[in-house]
Amino acid sequence: QVQLVESGGGLVQPGGSLRLSCAASGFTFSNYVMSWYRQAPGKERELVARVDSTGRITTYAGSVKGRFAISRDNAKNTVYLQMNSLKPEDTAVYYCNALRFVGSQTFDYWGQGTQVTVSS
């Protein structure tokens, strides 16, 4: 059974930091591209950061570049999102995603999300 379980969300003041974790099980984690998405109330879900299967290649949304860092530990089947210098506009539900293409097949898994609220 595939599971992606996010943790680490919460309430933080502007300028603060949080570290999100996503623990994966039920599939071969090291074969998958891992991403963090977020969805704010009334807005579409957007890509925040992505890391390739090896952990060497990362991409970021322009709005978080220089403030957030994505990383993964394939030995622990876990992906992380370190969020620094948080702003109120970072408030959203953050989702973990695992993605893999094999030929014509797409394997696409989502976590249940974790709430991040940035407010004074």
Short mmCIF file of C-alpha atoms in Angstrom, two decimals:
data_model
loop_
_atom_site.label_atom_id
_atom_site.label_comp_id
_atom_site.label_asym_id
_atom_site.label_seq_id
_atom_site.Cartn_x
_atom_site.Cartn_y
_atom_site.Cartn_z
CA GLN A 1 0.00 0.00 0.00
CA VAL A 2 1.46 3.31 -1.10
CA GLN A 3 1.68 5.96 1.59
CA LEU A 4 3.11 9.47 1.72
CA VAL A 5 2.83 10.98 5.18
CA GLU A 6 3.70 14.63 5.66
CA SER A 7 4.63 16.17 8.99
CA GLY A 8 6.19 19.32 10.39
CA GLY A 9 3.57 21.89 9.53
CA GLY A 10 2.23 24.40 12.00
CA LEU A 11 1.93 28.05 12.93
CA VAL A 12 5.03 30.21 12.62
CA GLN A 13 5.69 33.94 12.74
CA PRO A 14 6.88 35.82 9.66
CA GLY A 15 10.62 35.39 9.27
CA GLY A 16 10.54 32.04 11.01
CA SER A 17 11.45 28.58 9.80
CA LEU A 18 9.83 25.18 9.47
CA ARG A 19 11.02 21.84 8.21
CA LEU A 20 8.52 19.58 6.51
CA SER A 21 9.08 15.85 6.18
CA CYS A 22 7.39 13.31 3.94
CA ALA A 23 7.84 9.65 4.79
CA ALA A 24 7.18 7.27 1.91
CA SER A 25 6.30 3.60 1.90
CA GLY A 26 4.84 0.99 -0.41
CA PHE A 27 6.97 1.81 -3.45
CA THR A 28 10.63 2.07 -4.45
CA PHE A 29 11.29 5.60 -3.26
CA SER A 30 14.68 5.96 -4.94
CA ASN A 31 13.10 5.54 -8.38
CA TYR A 32 10.80 8.53 -8.02
CA VAL A 33 11.07 12.26 -8.53
CA MET A 34 9.80 13.89 -5.34
CA SER A 35 8.10 17.23 -5.13
CA TRP A 36 6.39 19.58 -2.72
CA TYR A 37 3.29 21.41 -3.84
CA ARG A 38 1.13 23.86 -1.97
CA GLN A 39 -2.42 25.12 -2.19
CA ALA A 40 -3.65 28.29 -0.57
CA PRO A 41 -7.38 28.97 -0.02
CA GLY A 42 -9.04 29.94 -3.27
CA LYS A 43 -5.93 29.25 -5.33
CA GLU A 44 -4.73 26.41 -7.52
CA ARG A 45 -2.18 23.92 -6.34
CA GLU A 46 1.31 25.02 -7.32
CA LEU A 47 4.71 23.39 -7.49
CA VAL A 48 7.06 24.61 -4.77
CA ALA A 49 10.16 22.45 -5.21
CA ARG A 50 11.27 19.26 -6.91
CA VAL A 51 14.21 16.92 -6.50
CA ASP A 52 15.32 14.19 -8.87
CA SER A 53 15.67 10.57 -7.84
CA THR A 54 19.35 10.96 -6.92
CA GLY A 55 18.91 14.14 -4.94
CA ARG A 56 21.41 16.04 -7.08
CA ILE A 57 19.04 18.12 -9.21
CA THR A 58 16.57 20.50 -7.63
CA THR A 59 14.16 23.07 -8.99
CA TYR A 60 12.20 25.77 -7.21
CA ALA A 61 9.34 28.11 -7.79
CA GLY A 62 10.58 31.65 -8.17
CA SER A 63 8.65 32.77 -5.11
CA VAL A 64 10.63 30.44 -2.80
CA LYS A 65 14.05 30.35 -4.43
CA GLY A 66 16.74 31.23 -1.93
CA ARG A 67 14.43 30.66 1.04
CA PHE A 68 13.38 27.00 0.70
CA ALA A 69 15.53 23.91 0.23
CA ILE A 70 14.35 20.47 -0.82
CA SER A 71 16.38 17.37 -0.02
CA ARG A 72 15.90 13.63 0.21
CA ASP A 73 17.32 10.68 2.07
CA ASN A 74 16.84 7.56 -0.02
CA ALA A 75 18.02 5.38 2.84
CA LYS A 76 15.17 6.71 5.00
CA ASN A 77 12.58 6.99 2.19
CA THR A 78 12.01 10.58 3.19
CA VAL A 79 11.94 13.93 1.44
CA TYR A 80 12.30 17.22 3.28
CA LEU A 81 11.46 20.85 2.70
CA GLN A 82 13.41 23.36 4.78
CA MET A 83 11.53 26.64 4.76
CA ASN A 84 13.29 29.78 5.98
CA SER A 85 12.34 33.46 6.04
CA LEU A 86 8.69 32.49 5.88
CA LYS A 87 6.16 35.04 4.69
CA PRO A 88 2.39 35.25 5.20
CA GLU A 89 1.96 34.41 1.52
CA ASP A 90 3.59 31.03 2.17
CA THR A 91 0.48 30.05 4.13
CA ALA A 92 -1.02 26.98 2.47
CA VAL A 93 -1.53 23.26 2.72
CA TYR A 94 1.70 21.61 1.60
CA TYR A 95 1.55 18.31 -0.25
CA CYS A 96 4.20 15.72 -0.98
CA ASN A 97 4.19 14.10 -4.43
CA ALA A 98 5.99 11.10 -5.90
CA LEU A 99 6.19 10.76 -9.68
CA ARG A 100 7.63 8.24 -12.07
CA PHE A 101 7.18 7.52 -15.76
CA VAL A 102 7.76 3.99 -17.02
CA GLY A 103 7.11 3.73 -20.75
CA SER A 104 3.51 4.82 -21.21
CA GLN A 105 2.65 4.37 -17.53
CA THR A 106 2.53 7.17 -15.01
CA PHE A 107 2.88 6.50 -11.30
CA ASP A 108 1.70 9.56 -9.37
CA TYR A 109 1.16 9.52 -5.60
CA TRP A 110 0.07 12.24 -3.17
CA GLY A 111 0.15 12.74 0.55
CA GLN A 112 -2.73 14.09 2.60
CA GLY A 113 -1.12 17.47 3.16
CA THR A 114 0.11 19.45 6.13
CA GLN A 115 -1.01 22.96 7.02
CA VAL A 116 1.55 25.76 7.21
CA THR A 117 0.33 29.07 8.59
CA VAL A 118 2.59 32.12 8.70
CA SER A 119 1.10 34.80 10.88
CA SER A 120 1.98 37.12 13.72
#
